[in-house]
């Protein structure tokens, strides 16, 4: 199994393309919640995802509620927000968890964060910086989850060795 990355109303095609690439190399499924700030045929989206598109399972929804109605079980969603109390590396991820990210300009809706405050996580950042790029945040979240699970089914040895 793999993680599920949920993008709620993503706005920038290059970010979505980079996230699709992260999903391809990690086996994560990509769930896109409309409205999207781009067309799925956008050249920047395609370019950022390179030739990895055929390796990504992508699903589309009309609302975050639709995603949650279908998959939420009370302990399998993590909502990433700069406003969260929990640090992303302090929670315990499980295989198949949903990592939920908001739009670049506003993040996730406040009512959603308030309702699920104990399931909200943040990436630590220095004081005056507003936020990390969305595609970078997704990558950090997915790889922390994989690290906790011991990188199942991943090649863990490189080809360069000490001579």
Coordinates of N, CA and C in Angstrom, one line a residue:
X1 N 0.8 -1.2 0.0 CA 0.0 0.0 0.0 C 0.9 1.2 0.0
X2 N 0.3 2.4 0.0 CA 1.1 3.7 -0.1 C 0.3 4.8 0.7
X3 N 1.0 5.9 0.8 CA 0.3 7.1 1.3 C -0.6 7.7 0.2
X4 N -1.5 8.5 0.7 CA -2.5 9.2 -0.2 C -2.2 10.7 0.0
X5 N -1.9 11.4 -1.0 CA -1.7 12.8 -1.0 C -2.9 13.5 -1.5
X6 N -3.5 14.4 -0.7 CA -4.7 15.1 -1.1 C -4.3 16.6 -1.2
X7 N -4.6 17.1 -2.4 CA -4.4 18.6 -2.6 C -5.8 19.2 -2.8
X8 N -6.1 20.1 -1.8 CA -7.4 20.8 -1.8 C -7.2 22.1 -2.6
X9 N -7.9 22.2 -3.7 CA -7.9 23.4 -4.6 C -6.5 23.9 -4.9
X10 N -5.6 23.1 -5.4 CA -4.3 23.5 -5.8 C -4.4 24.6 -6.9
X11 N -3.5 25.6 -6.8 CA -3.5 26.7 -7.8 C -2.4 26.8 -8.8
X12 N -1.3 26.2 -8.5 CA -0.1 26.4 -9.4 C 0.3 25.1 -10.1
X13 N 0.2 25.1 -11.4 CA 0.4 23.8 -12.1 C 1.8 23.2 -11.8
X14 N 2.8 24.0 -11.7 CA 4.2 23.5 -11.5 C 4.2 22.7 -10.2
X15 N 3.6 23.3 -9.1 CA 3.5 22.5 -7.8 C 2.9 21.2 -8.0
X16 N 1.7 21.2 -8.6 CA 1.0 19.9 -8.8 C 1.8 18.9 -9.6
X17 N 2.5 19.4 -10.6 CA 3.4 18.5 -11.4 C 4.5 18.0 -10.6
X18 N 5.2 18.8 -9.8 CA 6.2 18.3 -8.9 C 5.7 17.3 -7.9
X19 N 4.5 17.6 -7.4 CA 3.9 16.6 -6.4 C 3.5 15.3 -7.1
X20 N 3.1 15.4 -8.3 CA 2.8 14.1 -9.0 C 4.1 13.3 -9.2
X21 N 5.2 14.0 -9.4 CA 6.5 13.3 -9.5 C 6.9 12.7 -8.2
X22 N 6.7 13.4 -7.1 CA 6.9 12.8 -5.8 C 6.1 11.6 -5.6
X23 N 4.8 11.7 -6.0 CA 3.9 10.5 -5.8 C 4.4 9.3 -6.7
X24 N 4.9 9.6 -7.9 CA 5.4 8.5 -8.7 C 6.5 7.8 -8.1
X25 N 7.5 8.6 -7.5 CA 8.7 7.9 -7.0 C 8.5 7.3 -5.7
X26 N 7.4 7.6 -5.0 CA 7.1 7.0 -3.7 C 5.9 6.0 -3.7
X27 N 5.2 6.0 -4.8 CA 4.0 5.1 -4.8 C 2.8 5.7 -4.2
X28 N 2.8 7.0 -3.8 CA 1.7 7.6 -3.2 C 0.6 7.9 -4.3
X29 N -0.6 7.8 -3.9 CA -1.8 8.1 -4.7 C -2.1 9.6 -4.6
X30 N -2.5 10.2 -5.7 CA -2.7 11.7 -5.7 C -4.2 11.9 -5.8
X31 N -4.8 12.6 -4.9 CA -6.2 13.0 -4.9 C -6.3 14.5 -5.0
X32 N -7.0 15.0 -6.1 CA -7.1 16.4 -6.4 C -8.5 16.8 -6.1
X33 N -8.7 17.9 -5.3 CA -10.0 18.4 -5.0 C -10.2 19.7 -5.8
X34 N -11.3 19.7 -6.5 CA -11.6 20.9 -7.4 C -12.2 22.0 -6.5
X35 N -12.1 23.3 -7.0 CA -11.6 23.7 -8.3 C -10.1 23.7 -8.3
X36 N -9.6 23.3 -9.5 CA -8.1 23.4 -9.7 C -7.8 24.7 -10.3
X37 N -6.7 25.3 -10.0 CA -6.3 26.6 -10.6 C -5.6 26.4 -11.9
X38 N -5.8 25.3 -12.6 CA -5.2 25.0 -13.9 C -5.9 23.9 -14.5
X39 N -5.6 23.7 -15.8 CA -6.2 22.6 -16.6 C -5.3 21.4 -16.5
X40 N -5.8 20.2 -16.4 CA -4.9 19.1 -16.3 C -4.1 18.9 -17.6
X41 N -4.4 19.6 -18.6 CA -3.5 19.6 -19.8 C -2.5 20.7 -19.9
X42 N -2.4 21.5 -18.8 CA -1.5 22.6 -18.7 C 0.0 22.1 -19.0
X43 N 0.7 22.9 -19.9 CA 2.0 22.5 -20.3 C 3.0 22.6 -19.1
X44 N 2.8 23.5 -18.1 CA 3.7 23.6 -17.0 C 3.4 22.4 -16.0
X45 N 2.2 22.0 -15.9 CA 1.9 20.8 -15.1 C 2.6 19.6 -15.7
X46 N 2.4 19.4 -17.0 CA 3.0 18.2 -17.7 C 4.6 18.3 -17.6
X47 N 5.1 19.5 -17.8 CA 6.6 19.6 -17.8 C 7.1 19.3 -16.4
X48 N 6.5 19.8 -15.3 CA 7.0 19.6 -14.0 C 6.9 18.1 -13.6
X49 N 5.9 17.4 -14.1 CA 5.8 16.0 -13.8 C 6.6 15.1 -14.7
X50 N 7.3 15.7 -15.7 CA 8.1 14.9 -16.6 C 7.4 13.8 -17.2
X51 N 8.1 12.7 -17.3 CA 7.5 11.5 -17.9 C 7.0 10.5 -16.9
X52 N 6.6 11.0 -15.7 CA 6.1 10.1 -14.6 C 4.6 10.0 -14.5
X53 N 3.9 10.7 -15.4 CA 2.4 10.7 -15.2 C 1.8 9.3 -15.3
X54 N 2.3 8.5 -16.1 CA 1.7 7.1 -16.2 C 2.0 6.3 -15.0
X55 N 2.8 6.8 -14.0 CA 3.2 6.0 -12.8 C 2.3 6.5 -11.6
X56 N 1.4 7.5 -11.8 CA 0.7 8.1 -10.7 C -0.8 7.7 -10.8
X57 N -1.4 7.2 -9.7 CA -2.8 7.0 -9.6 C -3.4 8.4 -9.2
X58 N -4.2 9.0 -10.1 CA -4.8 10.3 -9.8 C -6.3 10.2 -9.7
X59 N -6.9 10.8 -8.7 CA -8.4 10.8 -8.5 C -8.8 12.2 -8.3
X60 N -10.0 12.5 -8.8 CA -10.6 13.8 -8.7 C -11.9 13.9 -7.9
X61 N -12.1 14.9 -7.2 CA -13.2 15.1 -6.3 C -13.7 16.6 -6.4
X62 N -15.0 16.8 -6.0 CA -15.5 18.1 -6.0 C -15.5 18.8 -4.7
X63 N -15.1 18.1 -3.6 CA -15.0 18.8 -2.3 C -14.1 17.9 -1.4
X64 N -13.6 18.5 -0.4 CA -12.8 17.7 0.6 C -13.8 16.8 1.4
X65 N -15.0 17.2 1.5 CA -16.0 16.4 2.2 C -16.3 15.1 1.4
X66 N -16.2 15.2 0.1 CA -16.4 14.0 -0.7 C -15.2 13.0 -0.4
X67 N -14.0 13.5 -0.3 CA -12.9 12.6 0.0 C -13.0 12.0 1.4
X68 N -13.4 12.8 2.4 CA -13.5 12.4 3.8 C -14.7 11.4 3.9
X69 N -15.8 11.7 3.3 CA -16.9 10.7 3.3 C -16.5 9.3 2.8
X70 N -15.7 9.3 1.8 CA -15.3 8.1 1.2 C -14.2 7.3 2.0
X71 N -13.3 8.1 2.7 CA -12.1 7.4 3.2 C -11.8 7.6 4.7
X72 N -12.3 8.7 5.3 CA -12.0 9.0 6.7 C -12.5 8.0 7.7
X73 N -11.6 7.5 8.6 CA -12.0 6.6 9.6 C -11.8 7.0 11.0
X74 N -11.4 8.3 11.1 CA -11.1 8.9 12.5 C -9.7 8.9 12.9
X75 N -8.8 8.2 12.1 CA -7.4 8.2 12.5 C -6.5 8.0 11.3
X76 N -6.9 8.3 10.1 CA -6.1 8.1 8.9 C -5.9 9.3 8.1
X77 N -6.2 10.5 8.6 CA -6.0 11.8 7.9 C -5.1 12.7 8.7
X78 N -4.1 13.3 8.0 CA -3.3 14.3 8.6 C -3.4 15.6 7.8
X79 N -3.7 16.7 8.5 CA -4.0 17.9 7.8 C -2.8 18.9 8.1
X80 N -2.1 19.2 7.0 CA -0.9 20.0 7.1 C -1.2 21.5 7.1
X81 N -0.8 22.2 8.1 CA -1.1 23.6 8.2 C 0.0 24.3 9.1
X82 N 0.3 25.6 8.7 CA 1.3 26.4 9.4 C 0.7 26.7 10.8
X83 N -0.6 26.5 11.0 CA -1.3 26.9 12.3 C -1.3 25.7 13.3
X84 N -0.9 24.6 12.9 CA -1.0 23.4 13.7 C -0.1 23.4 14.9
X85 N -0.5 22.7 16.0 CA 0.4 22.6 17.2 C 1.3 21.4 17.0
X86 N 0.9 20.3 16.5 CA 1.7 19.1 16.3 C 2.8 19.3 15.2
X87 N 4.0 18.9 15.5 CA 5.0 18.9 14.5 C 4.9 17.6 13.7
X88 N 5.1 17.7 12.4 CA 4.8 16.5 11.4 C 5.6 15.3 11.8
X89 N 6.7 15.4 12.4 CA 7.5 14.2 12.7 C 7.2 13.6 14.1
X90 N 6.3 14.3 14.9 CA 6.0 13.8 16.2 C 4.7 12.9 16.2
X91 N 4.1 12.8 15.1 CA 2.9 11.9 15.0 C 3.3 10.6 14.3
X92 N 2.5 9.6 14.5 CA 2.8 8.3 14.0 C 1.9 8.0 12.7
X93 N 2.6 7.9 11.6 CA 1.9 7.7 10.3 C 1.7 6.2 10.2
X94 N 0.6 5.8 9.5 CA 0.3 4.4 9.1 C 0.3 4.3 7.6
X95 N 0.6 3.1 7.2 CA 0.4 2.8 5.7 C -1.0 3.1 5.3
X96 N -1.1 3.8 4.2 CA -2.4 4.2 3.7 C -3.0 5.5 4.2
X97 N -2.3 6.2 5.1 CA -2.8 7.5 5.6 C -2.9 8.5 4.5
X98 N -3.8 9.5 4.8 CA -4.0 10.6 3.9 C -3.3 11.8 4.4
X99 N -2.5 12.4 3.6 CA -1.8 13.6 3.9 C -2.4 14.7 3.1
X100 N -3.1 15.7 3.8 CA -4.0 16.6 3.2 C -3.3 18.0 3.2
X101 N -3.3 18.7 2.1 CA -2.6 20.0 1.9 C -3.6 20.9 1.3
X102 N -3.6 22.2 1.7 CA -4.4 23.2 1.1 C -3.8 24.0 0.0
X103 N -4.6 24.9 -0.5 CA -4.1 25.7 -1.7 C -3.0 26.6 -1.2
X104 N -2.2 27.0 -2.2 CA -1.0 27.7 -2.0 C -1.2 29.1 -1.3
X105 N -2.3 29.8 -1.6 CA -2.5 31.1 -1.1 C -3.2 31.2 0.3
X106 N -4.0 30.1 0.6 CA -4.8 30.2 1.8 C -4.7 29.0 2.7
X107 N -4.1 27.9 2.3 CA -4.0 26.7 3.0 C -5.4 26.0 3.1
X108 N -5.6 25.2 4.1 CA -6.9 24.5 4.3 C -7.9 25.4 5.0
X109 N -9.2 25.1 4.8 CA -10.2 25.9 5.4 C -10.2 25.9 6.9
X110 N -10.4 27.0 7.6 CA -10.3 27.1 9.0 C -11.3 26.1 9.7
X111 N -12.6 26.0 9.2 CA -13.5 25.1 9.9 C -13.0 23.6 9.9
X112 N -12.3 23.2 8.8 CA -11.8 21.9 8.7 C -10.7 21.7 9.7
X113 N -9.8 22.7 9.8 CA -8.7 22.6 10.8 C -9.2 22.6 12.2
X114 N -10.2 23.4 12.5 CA -10.7 23.5 13.9 C -11.4 22.1 14.2
X115 N -12.1 21.5 13.3 CA -12.8 20.3 13.6 C -11.8 19.1 13.8
X116 N -10.6 19.2 13.2 CA -9.7 18.1 13.2 C -8.3 18.6 13.8
X117 N -8.4 19.5 14.8 CA -7.2 20.1 15.3 C -6.1 19.1 15.8
X118 N -6.6 18.0 16.4 CA -5.6 17.0 16.9 C -5.0 16.2 15.8
X119 N -5.5 16.3 14.5 CA -4.9 15.6 13.4 C -4.2 16.6 12.5
X120 N -4.0 17.8 13.0 CA -3.2 18.8 12.2 C -1.8 18.8 12.5
X121 N -0.9 18.9 11.5 CA 0.5 18.9 11.7 C 1.1 20.1 11.0
X122 N 2.3 20.5 11.4 CA 3.0 21.6 10.8 C 4.5 21.2 10.6
X123 N 5.1 21.8 9.6 CA 6.5 21.7 9.4 C 7.2 22.9 10.1
X124 N 8.1 22.6 11.0 CA 8.8 23.7 11.7 C 9.5 24.7 10.8
X125 N 9.4 26.0 11.0 CA 10.0 27.0 10.2 C 10.5 28.1 11.1
X126 N 11.4 28.9 10.6 CA 11.9 30.0 11.4 C 10.8 31.1 11.4
X127 N 10.8 31.9 12.5 CA 9.8 32.9 12.8 C 9.1 33.7 11.7
X128 N 9.8 34.5 10.9 CA 9.2 35.4 10.0 C 8.8 34.9 8.7
X129 N 9.1 33.6 8.4 CA 8.8 33.0 7.1 C 7.4 32.5 7.1
X130 N 6.6 32.8 6.1 CA 5.2 32.5 6.1 C 5.0 31.0 5.9
X131 N 5.6 30.4 4.9 CA 5.4 29.0 4.6 C 6.4 28.5 3.6
X132 N 6.4 27.1 3.6 CA 7.3 26.4 2.6 C 6.5 26.2 1.4
X133 N 7.1 26.1 0.2 CA 6.5 25.8 -1.0 C 5.6 24.5 -0.9
X134 N 4.5 24.5 -1.5 CA 3.6 23.3 -1.4 C 4.2 22.0 -1.8
X135 N 4.9 22.0 -2.9 CA 5.5 20.8 -3.4 C 6.6 20.3 -2.5
X136 N 7.3 21.2 -1.9 CA 8.3 20.8 -0.9 C 7.7 20.3 0.4
X137 N 6.6 20.9 0.8 CA 5.9 20.4 2.0 C 5.3 19.0 1.8
X138 N 4.8 18.7 0.7 CA 4.3 17.4 0.4 C 5.4 16.4 0.4
X139 N 6.5 16.7 -0.2 CA 7.7 15.8 -0.2 C 8.2 15.6 1.2
X140 N 8.3 16.6 2.1 CA 8.7 16.4 3.4 C 7.7 15.5 4.2
X141 N 6.4 15.7 4.0 CA 5.4 14.9 4.7 C 5.5 13.4 4.3
X142 N 5.5 13.2 3.0 CA 5.5 11.8 2.4 C 6.8 11.1 2.9
X143 N 7.9 11.7 2.8 CA 9.2 11.0 3.2 C 9.3 10.8 4.7
X144 N 8.7 11.7 5.5 CA 8.7 11.4 6.9 C 7.8 10.2 7.2
X145 N 6.7 10.1 6.6 CA 5.9 8.9 6.8 C 6.6 7.6 6.3
X146 N 7.3 7.7 5.2 CA 8.0 6.5 4.7 C 9.2 6.2 5.6
X147 N 9.9 7.2 6.2 CA 10.9 7.0 7.1 C 10.4 6.2 8.3
X148 N 9.3 6.6 8.8 CA 8.7 6.0 10.0 C 8.3 4.5 9.7
X149 N 7.9 4.2 8.5 CA 7.6 2.9 8.1 C 8.8 2.0 7.7
X150 N 9.9 2.6 7.7 CA 11.1 1.9 7.3 C 11.3 1.8 5.8
X151 N 10.8 2.7 5.0 CA 10.9 2.6 3.5 C 10.5 1.3 3.0
X152 N 9.3 0.8 3.2 CA 9.0 -0.5 2.7 C 9.0 -0.6 1.2
X153 N 9.6 -1.7 0.7 CA 9.7 -2.0 -0.7 C 10.6 -1.0 -1.5
X154 N 11.4 -0.2 -0.8 CA 12.2 0.8 -1.5 C 13.7 0.3 -1.6
X155 N 14.3 0.7 -2.6 CA 15.7 0.4 -2.8 C 16.4 1.3 -1.7
X156 N 17.2 0.7 -0.8 CA 17.8 1.5 0.2 C 19.3 1.6 0.1
X157 N 19.9 0.9 -0.8 CA 21.3 1.0 -1.0 C 21.6 1.6 -2.3
X158 N 22.5 2.6 -2.3 CA 22.9 3.2 -3.5 C 24.0 2.4 -4.3
X159 N 24.4 2.9 -5.5 CA 25.3 2.2 -6.3 C 26.8 2.7 -6.0
X160 N 26.9 3.8 -5.4 CA 28.3 4.4 -5.1 C 28.7 3.7 -3.8
X161 N 29.9 3.2 -3.9 CA 30.5 2.5 -2.7 C 31.9 3.0 -2.5
X162 N 32.3 2.8 -1.3 CA 33.7 3.2 -0.9 C 34.7 2.2 -1.6
X163 N 35.7 2.6 -2.2 CA 36.6 1.8 -2.9 C 37.9 1.5 -2.1

